[in-house]
Amino acid sequence: MVDSTPATPVKTDSKTIEMPSSPIFNGFPKLLKDPKFSDLTVSVGTKPPVEFKLHRAILAERSTFFNRLLHSAFIESKTQEVKLPEIKPRIFTLVVRYLYTGEYDDKIEPDEMVGIYETADYFDIPDLKESIMDIVWKKVENFAEELDVKIVIAVLGMLAKTMYDTVKLEKLIQKLLERKKLGYWMEKPSFKELLDTYGILGRLIIENGRIPGLTPVPKGWAKADIKPKVFCRACSAMKNLARDHPSHTYELACGHQANI
């Protein structure tokens, strides 16, 4: 069934004309399937490259990247051919589908989700990035379902790589920490590698998952040749974690117990 928009009155100098109802616009799916009127060839991937017969006007309207590329002094604006070997054909297919129809699959795999988001960031398609983030938030906020660590790693990695807004990234990390799975994630080498690669993730996790009762030593207090100290509120004194410190148990944000 095709939804229809109501009749729209159009005013002229002498009278008002009722325009007939028309189906809701859903993009250009037919142009995507039929290359007859295409005026641009986009080659993506390698081994071998895959060619897409597309339309300059649509790409330029929907993507700032293509707008600049096709309306400038770049050679692509003259040759009517664009080569993007770094883009995977499968991901480009999904992105092009969105550009032509506004449609996307919300049940995509983590690697496809990451690929689409990073490609949308590269092509400067903000509305597609927002659509992918809607999928991410639905998964993160659905506490009724277990969140696969692969999704956690994929999402945090793609946001750190694309310079995602730090405030929004912190809110996402706060929501992830509510699942109390940090200890489990830290057991995964791929999660540790992620934190090694993107220091901002480690910092935000530490800042939002502090151990109650411990305040880090202000910068410059400890000398480089001694082991780290903390102020222990239970002892009300500075303590060297390596020695002379009674054991206290604290609840971590991940749900595990820590003996300090």
PDB file of C-alpha atoms in Angstrom:
ATOM      1  CA  MET A   1       0.000   0.000   0.000  1.00  0.00           C
ATOM      2  CA  VAL A   2       1.313   3.412  -0.959  1.00  0.00           C
ATOM      3  CA  ASP A   3       0.753   6.261   1.487  1.00  0.00           C
ATOM      4  CA  SER A   4      -0.421   9.493  -0.052  1.00  0.00           C
ATOM      5  CA  THR A   5      -0.039  13.101   0.915  1.00  0.00           C
ATOM      6  CA  PRO A   6      -3.192  15.263   1.181  1.00  0.00           C
ATOM      7  CA  ALA A   7      -4.159  17.627  -1.600  1.00  0.00           C
ATOM      8  CA  THR A   8      -2.174  20.858  -1.425  1.00  0.00           C
ATOM      9  CA  PRO A   9      -3.824  24.208  -2.224  1.00  0.00           C
ATOM     10  CA  VAL A  10      -1.743  26.452  -4.478  1.00  0.00           C
ATOM     11  CA  LYS A  11      -2.590  30.161  -4.600  1.00  0.00           C
ATOM     12  CA  THR A  12      -2.337  32.206  -7.785  1.00  0.00           C
ATOM     13  CA  ASP A  13      -3.182  35.869  -8.397  1.00  0.00           C
ATOM     14  CA  SER A  14      -6.821  35.097  -9.195  1.00  0.00           C
ATOM     15  CA  LYS A  15      -7.776  31.862  -7.448  1.00  0.00           C
ATOM     16  CA  THR A  16      -6.678  28.851  -5.435  1.00  0.00           C
ATOM     17  CA  ILE A  17      -6.092  25.576  -7.276  1.00  0.00           C
ATOM     18  CA  GLU A  18      -6.332  22.240  -5.471  1.00  0.00           C
ATOM     19  CA  MET A  19      -3.355  20.105  -6.473  1.00  0.00           C
ATOM     20  CA  PRO A  20      -4.134  16.357  -6.572  1.00  0.00           C
ATOM     21  CA  SER A  21      -2.692  13.992  -3.974  1.00  0.00           C
ATOM     22  CA  SER A  22       0.609  12.346  -4.864  1.00  0.00           C
ATOM     23  CA  PRO A  23       2.508   9.339  -3.471  1.00  0.00           C
ATOM     24  CA  ILE A  24       5.107  10.104  -0.815  1.00  0.00           C
ATOM     25  CA  PHE A  25       8.476  10.663  -2.464  1.00  0.00           C
ATOM     26  CA  ASN A  26      10.846   7.761  -1.833  1.00  0.00           C
ATOM     27  CA  GLY A  27      13.910   8.791  -3.784  1.00  0.00           C
ATOM     28  CA  PHE A  28      15.183   7.404  -7.067  1.00  0.00           C
ATOM     29  CA  PRO A  29      15.194   3.595  -6.778  1.00  0.00           C
ATOM     30  CA  LYS A  30      14.592   3.143 -10.512  1.00  0.00           C
ATOM     31  CA  LEU A  31      17.589   5.282 -11.441  1.00  0.00           C
ATOM     32  CA  LEU A  32      19.720   3.169  -9.130  1.00  0.00           C
ATOM     33  CA  LYS A  33      18.751   0.001 -10.989  1.00  0.00           C
ATOM     34  CA  ASP A  34      18.834   1.404 -14.519  1.00  0.00           C
ATOM     35  CA  PRO A  35      22.175   2.914 -15.679  1.00  0.00           C
ATOM     36  CA  LYS A  36      20.654   4.285 -18.893  1.00  0.00           C
ATOM     37  CA  PHE A  37      20.852   7.942 -17.832  1.00  0.00           C
ATOM     38  CA  SER A  38      23.930   7.700 -15.621  1.00  0.00           C
ATOM     39  CA  ASP A  39      26.699  10.237 -16.205  1.00  0.00           C
ATOM     40  CA  LEU A  40      29.311   9.116 -13.691  1.00  0.00           C
ATOM     41  CA  THR A  41      31.280   5.925 -13.093  1.00  0.00           C
ATOM     42  CA  VAL A  42      32.509   5.239  -9.568  1.00  0.00           C
ATOM     43  CA  SER A  43      35.037   2.412  -9.123  1.00  0.00           C
ATOM     44  CA  VAL A  44      35.436   1.090  -5.582  1.00  0.00           C
ATOM     45  CA  GLY A  45      37.613  -1.568  -4.003  1.00  0.00           C
ATOM     46  CA  THR A  46      40.344  -3.659  -5.568  1.00  0.00           C
ATOM     47  CA  LYS A  47      40.879  -7.247  -6.764  1.00  0.00           C
ATOM     48  CA  PRO A  48      39.130  -6.257  -9.064  1.00  0.00           C
ATOM     49  CA  PRO A  49      37.425  -2.856  -8.676  1.00  0.00           C
ATOM     50  CA  VAL A  50      33.622  -2.800  -8.875  1.00  0.00           C
ATOM     51  CA  GLU A  51      32.020  -0.155 -11.087  1.00  0.00           C
ATOM     52  CA  PHE A  52      28.834   1.729 -10.217  1.00  0.00           C
ATOM     53  CA  LYS A  53      26.970   3.711 -12.882  1.00  0.00           C
ATOM     54  CA  LEU A  54      25.608   6.682 -10.968  1.00  0.00           C
ATOM     55  CA  HIS A  55      24.341  10.241 -11.363  1.00  0.00           C
ATOM     56  CA  ARG A  56      26.393  13.330 -10.589  1.00  0.00           C
ATOM     57  CA  ALA A  57      23.425  15.472  -9.557  1.00  0.00           C
ATOM     58  CA  ILE A  58      22.204  12.992  -6.935  1.00  0.00           C
ATOM     59  CA  LEU A  59      25.632  12.371  -5.417  1.00  0.00           C
ATOM     60  CA  ALA A  60      26.497  16.076  -5.367  1.00  0.00           C
ATOM     61  CA  GLU A  61      23.192  16.948  -3.701  1.00  0.00           C
ATOM     62  CA  ARG A  62      23.449  14.261  -1.000  1.00  0.00           C
ATOM     63  CA  SER A  63      27.173  14.356  -0.222  1.00  0.00           C
ATOM     64  CA  THR A  64      29.463  17.330   0.377  1.00  0.00           C
ATOM     65  CA  PHE A  65      32.427  15.152  -0.627  1.00  0.00           C
ATOM     66  CA  PHE A  66      31.000  14.459  -4.091  1.00  0.00           C
ATOM     67  CA  ASN A  67      29.757  18.020  -4.455  1.00  0.00           C
ATOM     68  CA  ARG A  68      33.278  19.374  -4.036  1.00  0.00           C
ATOM     69  CA  LEU A  69      34.842  16.610  -6.088  1.00  0.00           C
ATOM     70  CA  LEU A  70      32.514  16.959  -9.069  1.00  0.00           C
ATOM     71  CA  HIS A  71      32.240  20.760  -9.142  1.00  0.00           C
ATOM     72  CA  SER A  72      35.845  21.824  -8.869  1.00  0.00           C
ATOM     73  CA  ALA A  73      39.196  21.714 -10.619  1.00  0.00           C
ATOM     74  CA  PHE A  74      39.683  18.052  -9.690  1.00  0.00           C
ATOM     75  CA  ILE A  75      40.238  15.763 -12.648  1.00  0.00           C
ATOM     76  CA  GLU A  76      37.141  13.730 -11.704  1.00  0.00           C
ATOM     77  CA  SER A  77      34.914  16.662 -12.664  1.00  0.00           C
ATOM     78  CA  LYS A  78      36.192  16.365 -16.229  1.00  0.00           C
ATOM     79  CA  THR A  79      36.693  12.617 -16.701  1.00  0.00           C
ATOM     80  CA  GLN A  80      33.325  11.619 -15.174  1.00  0.00           C
ATOM     81  CA  GLU A  81      35.099   8.807 -13.349  1.00  0.00           C
ATOM     82  CA  VAL A  82      35.872   8.512  -9.639  1.00  0.00           C
ATOM     83  CA  LYS A  83      38.165   5.851  -8.163  1.00  0.00           C
ATOM     84  CA  LEU A  84      37.814   4.897  -4.489  1.00  0.00           C
ATOM     85  CA  PRO A  85      39.991   1.815  -3.924  1.00  0.00           C
ATOM     86  CA  GLU A  86      39.860   2.226  -0.122  1.00  0.00           C
ATOM     87  CA  ILE A  87      36.062   1.757   0.003  1.00  0.00           C
ATOM     88  CA  LYS A  88      34.635  -1.770   0.168  1.00  0.00           C
ATOM     89  CA  PRO A  89      32.080  -2.525  -2.587  1.00  0.00           C
ATOM     90  CA  ARG A  90      29.572  -4.041  -0.140  1.00  0.00           C
ATOM     91  CA  ILE A  91      29.666  -0.937   2.065  1.00  0.00           C
ATOM     92  CA  PHE A  92      29.467   1.420  -0.912  1.00  0.00           C
ATOM     93  CA  THR A  93      26.406  -0.466  -2.168  1.00  0.00           C
ATOM     94  CA  LEU A  94      24.615   0.188   1.132  1.00  0.00           C
ATOM     95  CA  VAL A  95      25.670   3.851   1.198  1.00  0.00           C
ATOM     96  CA  VAL A  96      24.560   4.450  -2.404  1.00  0.00           C
ATOM     97  CA  ARG A  97      21.225   2.818  -1.650  1.00  0.00           C
ATOM     98  CA  TYR A  98      20.749   5.347   1.137  1.00  0.00           C
ATOM     99  CA  LEU A  99      21.754   8.268  -1.092  1.00  0.00           C
ATOM    100  CA  TYR A 100      19.216   7.282  -3.745  1.00  0.00           C
ATOM    101  CA  THR A 101      16.318   6.100  -1.567  1.00  0.00           C
ATOM    102  CA  GLY A 102      16.917   7.180   2.041  1.00  0.00           C
ATOM    103  CA  GLU A 103      16.619   3.522   3.076  1.00  0.00           C
ATOM    104  CA  TYR A 104      18.977   1.506   5.251  1.00  0.00           C
ATOM    105  CA  ASP A 105      18.892  -1.828   7.059  1.00  0.00           C
ATOM    106  CA  ASP A 106      18.769  -1.497  10.852  1.00  0.00           C
ATOM    107  CA  LYS A 107      19.718  -5.168  11.311  1.00  0.00           C
ATOM    108  CA  ILE A 108      23.213  -4.911   9.879  1.00  0.00           C
ATOM    109  CA  GLU A 109      26.269  -6.693  11.230  1.00  0.00           C
ATOM    110  CA  PRO A 110      28.752  -4.769  13.438  1.00  0.00           C
ATOM    111  CA  ASP A 111      31.411  -4.597  10.710  1.00  0.00           C
ATOM    112  CA  GLU A 112      28.869  -3.256   8.201  1.00  0.00           C
ATOM    113  CA  MET A 113      27.602  -0.725  10.732  1.00  0.00           C
ATOM    114  CA  VAL A 114      31.148   0.521  11.285  1.00  0.00           C
ATOM    115  CA  GLY A 115      31.893   0.542   7.556  1.00  0.00           C
ATOM    116  CA  ILE A 116      28.776   2.556   6.736  1.00  0.00           C
ATOM    117  CA  TYR A 117      29.415   5.077   9.514  1.00  0.00           C
ATOM    118  CA  GLU A 118      33.060   5.604   8.566  1.00  0.00           C
ATOM    119  CA  THR A 119      32.170   5.895   4.870  1.00  0.00           C
ATOM    120  CA  ALA A 120      29.383   8.366   5.672  1.00  0.00           C
ATOM    121  CA  ASP A 121      31.926  10.352   7.674  1.00  0.00           C
ATOM    122  CA  TYR A 122      34.373  10.266   4.739  1.00  0.00           C
ATOM    123  CA  PHE A 123      31.691  11.341   2.241  1.00  0.00           C
ATOM    124  CA  ASP A 124      30.236  13.876   4.700  1.00  0.00           C
ATOM    125  CA  ILE A 125      26.694  12.479   4.904  1.00  0.00           C
ATOM    126  CA  PRO A 126      25.596  13.599   8.389  1.00  0.00           C
ATOM    127  CA  ASP A 127      22.037  12.263   8.190  1.00  0.00           C
ATOM    128  CA  LEU A 128      23.326   8.745   7.473  1.00  0.00           C
ATOM    129  CA  LYS A 129      25.710   8.994  10.436  1.00  0.00           C
ATOM    130  CA  GLU A 130      22.782   9.996  12.639  1.00  0.00           C
ATOM    131  CA  SER A 131      20.788   7.013  11.378  1.00  0.00           C
ATOM    132  CA  ILE A 132      23.624   4.649  12.287  1.00  0.00           C
ATOM    133  CA  MET A 133      23.900   6.248  15.733  1.00  0.00           C
ATOM    134  CA  ASP A 134      20.167   5.654  16.225  1.00  0.00           C
ATOM    135  CA  ILE A 135      20.868   1.946  15.699  1.00  0.00           C
ATOM    136  CA  VAL A 136      23.773   2.101  18.151  1.00  0.00           C
ATOM    137  CA  TRP A 137      21.739   3.766  20.898  1.00  0.00           C
ATOM    138  CA  LYS A 138      18.877   1.295  20.508  1.00  0.00           C
ATOM    139  CA  LYS A 139      21.320  -1.566  21.040  1.00  0.00           C
ATOM    140  CA  VAL A 140      23.109   0.096  23.954  1.00  0.00           C
ATOM    141  CA  GLU A 141      19.914   1.095  25.771  1.00  0.00           C
ATOM    142  CA  ASN A 142      18.243  -2.287  25.329  1.00  0.00           C
ATOM    143  CA  PHE A 143      19.261  -3.836  28.659  1.00  0.00           C
ATOM    144  CA  ALA A 144      16.925  -6.776  28.020  1.00  0.00           C
ATOM    145  CA  GLU A 145      19.453  -8.162  25.539  1.00  0.00           C
ATOM    146  CA  GLU A 146      23.108  -9.030  26.055  1.00  0.00           C
ATOM    147  CA  LEU A 147      25.430  -6.657  24.216  1.00  0.00           C
ATOM    148  CA  ASP A 148      28.099  -8.570  22.330  1.00  0.00           C
ATOM    149  CA  VAL A 149      31.605  -7.343  23.129  1.00  0.00           C
ATOM    150  CA  LYS A 150      32.250  -7.226  19.361  1.00  0.00           C
ATOM    151  CA  ILE A 151      29.624  -4.491  19.062  1.00  0.00           C
ATOM    152  CA  VAL A 152      31.141  -2.566  21.981  1.00  0.00           C
ATOM    153  CA  ILE A 153      34.598  -2.689  20.402  1.00  0.00           C
ATOM    154  CA  ALA A 154      33.262  -1.845  16.941  1.00  0.00           C
ATOM    155  CA  VAL A 155      31.214   1.141  18.114  1.00  0.00           C
ATOM    156  CA  LEU A 156      33.855   2.670  20.386  1.00  0.00           C
ATOM    157  CA  GLY A 157      36.526   2.169  17.731  1.00  0.00           C
ATOM    158  CA  MET A 158      34.530   3.817  14.947  1.00  0.00           C
ATOM    159  CA  LEU A 159      33.627   6.827  17.106  1.00  0.00           C
ATOM    160  CA  ALA A 160      37.188   7.362  18.323  1.00  0.00           C
ATOM    161  CA  LYS A 161      38.542   6.993  14.784  1.00  0.00           C
ATOM    162  CA  THR A 162      36.120   9.526  13.289  1.00  0.00           C
ATOM    163  CA  MET A 163      36.678  12.151  16.011  1.00  0.00           C
ATOM    164  CA  TYR A 164      33.150  11.820  17.399  1.00  0.00           C
ATOM    165  CA  ASP A 165      31.923  14.564  19.750  1.00  0.00           C
ATOM    166  CA  THR A 166      33.592  13.911  23.130  1.00  0.00           C
ATOM    167  CA  VAL A 167      30.525  14.852  25.170  1.00  0.00           C
ATOM    168  CA  LYS A 168      28.329  12.413  23.239  1.00  0.00           C
ATOM    169  CA  LEU A 169      31.033   9.746  23.391  1.00  0.00           C
ATOM    170  CA  GLU A 170      31.191  10.135  27.171  1.00  0.00           C
ATOM    171  CA  LYS A 171      27.411   9.698  27.465  1.00  0.00           C
ATOM    172  CA  LEU A 172      27.651   6.511  25.425  1.00  0.00           C
ATOM    173  CA  ILE A 173      30.449   5.188  27.646  1.00  0.00           C
ATOM    174  CA  GLN A 174      28.405   6.022  30.753  1.00  0.00           C
ATOM    175  CA  LYS A 175      25.512   3.990  29.372  1.00  0.00           C
ATOM    176  CA  LEU A 176      27.839   1.095  28.514  1.00  0.00           C
ATOM    177  CA  LEU A 177      29.294   1.105  32.043  1.00  0.00           C
ATOM    178  CA  GLU A 178      25.783   0.695  33.448  1.00  0.00           C
ATOM    179  CA  ARG A 179      25.873  -2.851  32.107  1.00  0.00           C
ATOM    180  CA  LYS A 180      28.658  -3.644  34.618  1.00  0.00           C
ATOM    181  CA  LYS A 181      30.592  -5.686  32.066  1.00  0.00           C
ATOM    182  CA  LEU A 182      33.841  -3.734  32.031  1.00  0.00           C
ATOM    183  CA  GLY A 183      35.738  -6.491  33.831  1.00  0.00           C
ATOM    184  CA  TYR A 184      34.578  -9.029  31.247  1.00  0.00           C
ATOM    185  CA  TRP A 185      35.466  -6.719  28.350  1.00  0.00           C
ATOM    186  CA  MET A 186      38.923  -6.104  29.800  1.00  0.00           C
ATOM    187  CA  GLU A 187      39.609  -9.831  29.545  1.00  0.00           C
ATOM    188  CA  LYS A 188      39.389  -9.560  25.757  1.00  0.00           C
ATOM    189  CA  PRO A 189      42.719  -8.765  24.015  1.00  0.00           C
ATOM    190  CA  SER A 190      40.857  -6.867  21.283  1.00  0.00           C
ATOM    191  CA  PHE A 191      39.293  -4.549  23.883  1.00  0.00           C
ATOM    192  CA  LYS A 192      42.688  -3.884  25.471  1.00  0.00           C
ATOM    193  CA  GLU A 193      44.132  -3.177  22.029  1.00  0.00           C
ATOM    194  CA  LEU A 194      41.305  -0.695  21.422  1.00  0.00           C
ATOM    195  CA  LEU A 195      42.182   1.210  24.605  1.00  0.00           C
ATOM    196  CA  ASP A 196      45.882   1.119  23.705  1.00  0.00           C
ATOM    197  CA  THR A 197      45.084   2.663  20.320  1.00  0.00           C
ATOM    198  CA  TYR A 198      42.655   5.363  21.445  1.00  0.00           C
ATOM    199  CA  GLY A 199      43.700   6.878  24.748  1.00  0.00           C
ATOM    200  CA  ILE A 200      40.577   9.022  24.952  1.00  0.00           C
ATOM    201  CA  LEU A 201      38.469   5.886  25.450  1.00  0.00           C
ATOM    202  CA  GLY A 202      40.593   4.760  28.383  1.00  0.00           C
ATOM    203  CA  ARG A 203      40.438   8.218  29.940  1.00  0.00           C
ATOM    204  CA  LEU A 204      36.653   8.455  29.652  1.00  0.00           C
ATOM    205  CA  ILE A 205      36.200   4.955  31.062  1.00  0.00           C
ATOM    206  CA  ILE A 206      38.438   5.781  34.040  1.00  0.00           C
ATOM    207  CA  GLU A 207      36.721   9.114  34.667  1.00  0.00           C
ATOM    208  CA  ASN A 208      33.265   7.556  34.570  1.00  0.00           C
ATOM    209  CA  GLY A 209      34.122   4.353  36.421  1.00  0.00           C
ATOM    210  CA  ARG A 210      36.087   5.631  39.416  1.00  0.00           C
ATOM    211  CA  ILE A 211      36.735   3.463  42.469  1.00  0.00           C
ATOM    212  CA  PRO A 212      34.723   4.989  45.336  1.00  0.00           C
ATOM    213  CA  GLY A 213      36.915   6.215  48.193  1.00  0.00           C
ATOM    214  CA  LEU A 214      40.075   6.818  46.177  1.00  0.00           C
ATOM    215  CA  THR A 215      41.212  10.184  44.864  1.00  0.00           C
ATOM    216  CA  PRO A 216      44.164  10.203  42.436  1.00  0.00           C
ATOM    217  CA  VAL A 217      47.254  12.093  43.551  1.00  0.00           C
ATOM    218  CA  PRO A 218      47.370  15.577  41.985  1.00  0.00           C
ATOM    219  CA  LYS A 219      49.885  15.825  39.167  1.00  0.00           C
ATOM    220  CA  GLY A 220      53.367  16.680  40.427  1.00  0.00           C
ATOM    221  CA  TRP A 221      52.950  15.260  43.929  1.00  0.00           C
ATOM    222  CA  ALA A 222      54.659  11.969  43.279  1.00  0.00           C
ATOM    223  CA  LYS A 223      58.293  11.807  42.180  1.00  0.00           C
ATOM    224  CA  ALA A 224      59.203   9.801  39.118  1.00  0.00           C
ATOM    225  CA  ASP A 225      61.361   7.395  41.143  1.00  0.00           C
ATOM    226  CA  ILE A 226      58.646   6.304  43.615  1.00  0.00           C
ATOM    227  CA  LYS A 227      55.590   4.163  43.118  1.00  0.00           C
ATOM    228  CA  PRO A 228      52.152   5.822  42.706  1.00  0.00           C
ATOM    229  CA  LYS A 229      50.292   6.979  45.786  1.00  0.00           C
ATOM    230  CA  VAL A 230      46.621   7.707  46.369  1.00  0.00           C
ATOM    231  CA  PHE A 231      44.668   9.444  49.082  1.00  0.00           C
ATOM    232  CA  CYS A 232      42.653   6.752  50.824  1.00  0.00           C
ATOM    233  CA  ARG A 233      39.503   8.186  52.388  1.00  0.00           C
ATOM    234  CA  ALA A 234      39.138   5.076  54.540  1.00  0.00           C
ATOM    235  CA  CYS A 235      42.570   5.731  56.077  1.00  0.00           C
ATOM    236  CA  SER A 236      42.392   9.546  55.711  1.00  0.00           C
ATOM    237  CA  ALA A 237      46.013   9.604  54.597  1.00  0.00           C
ATOM    238  CA  MET A 238      48.267   9.309  51.570  1.00  0.00           C
ATOM    239  CA  LYS A 239      49.138   5.672  50.990  1.00  0.00           C
ATOM    240  CA  ASN A 240      51.715   3.911  48.852  1.00  0.00           C
ATOM    241  CA  LEU A 241      49.841   1.156  47.041  1.00  0.00           C
ATOM    242  CA  ALA A 242      52.963  -0.988  47.005  1.00  0.00           C
ATOM    243  CA  ARG A 243      53.299  -1.252  50.811  1.00  0.00           C
ATOM    244  CA  ASP A 244      52.039  -0.085  54.245  1.00  0.00           C
ATOM    245  CA  HIS A 245      48.407  -0.054  53.202  1.00  0.00           C
ATOM    246  CA  PRO A 246      45.609  -2.034  54.878  1.00  0.00           C
ATOM    247  CA  SER A 247      43.262  -3.879  52.560  1.00  0.00           C
ATOM    248  CA  HIS A 248      39.960  -2.201  51.677  1.00  0.00           C
ATOM    249  CA  THR A 249      37.314  -3.588  49.330  1.00  0.00           C
ATOM    250  CA  TYR A 250      35.627  -1.312  46.800  1.00  0.00           C
ATOM    251  CA  GLU A 251      32.863  -1.832  44.280  1.00  0.00           C
ATOM    252  CA  LEU A 252      34.000  -1.152  40.712  1.00  0.00           C
ATOM    253  CA  ALA A 253      31.755   0.294  38.011  1.00  0.00           C
ATOM    254  CA  CYS A 254      31.946  -3.055  36.234  1.00  0.00           C
ATOM    255  CA  GLY A 255      30.377  -4.805  39.221  1.00  0.00           C
ATOM    256  CA  HIS A 256      33.524  -6.573  40.414  1.00  0.00           C
ATOM    257  CA  GLN A 257      35.175  -6.138  43.818  1.00  0.00           C
ATOM    258  CA  ALA A 258      38.634  -4.587  44.075  1.00  0.00           C
ATOM    259  CA  ASN A 259      40.955  -5.033  47.049  1.00  0.00           C
ATOM    260  CA  ILE A 260      43.155  -1.985  47.634  1.00  0.00           C
TER     261      ILE A 260
END
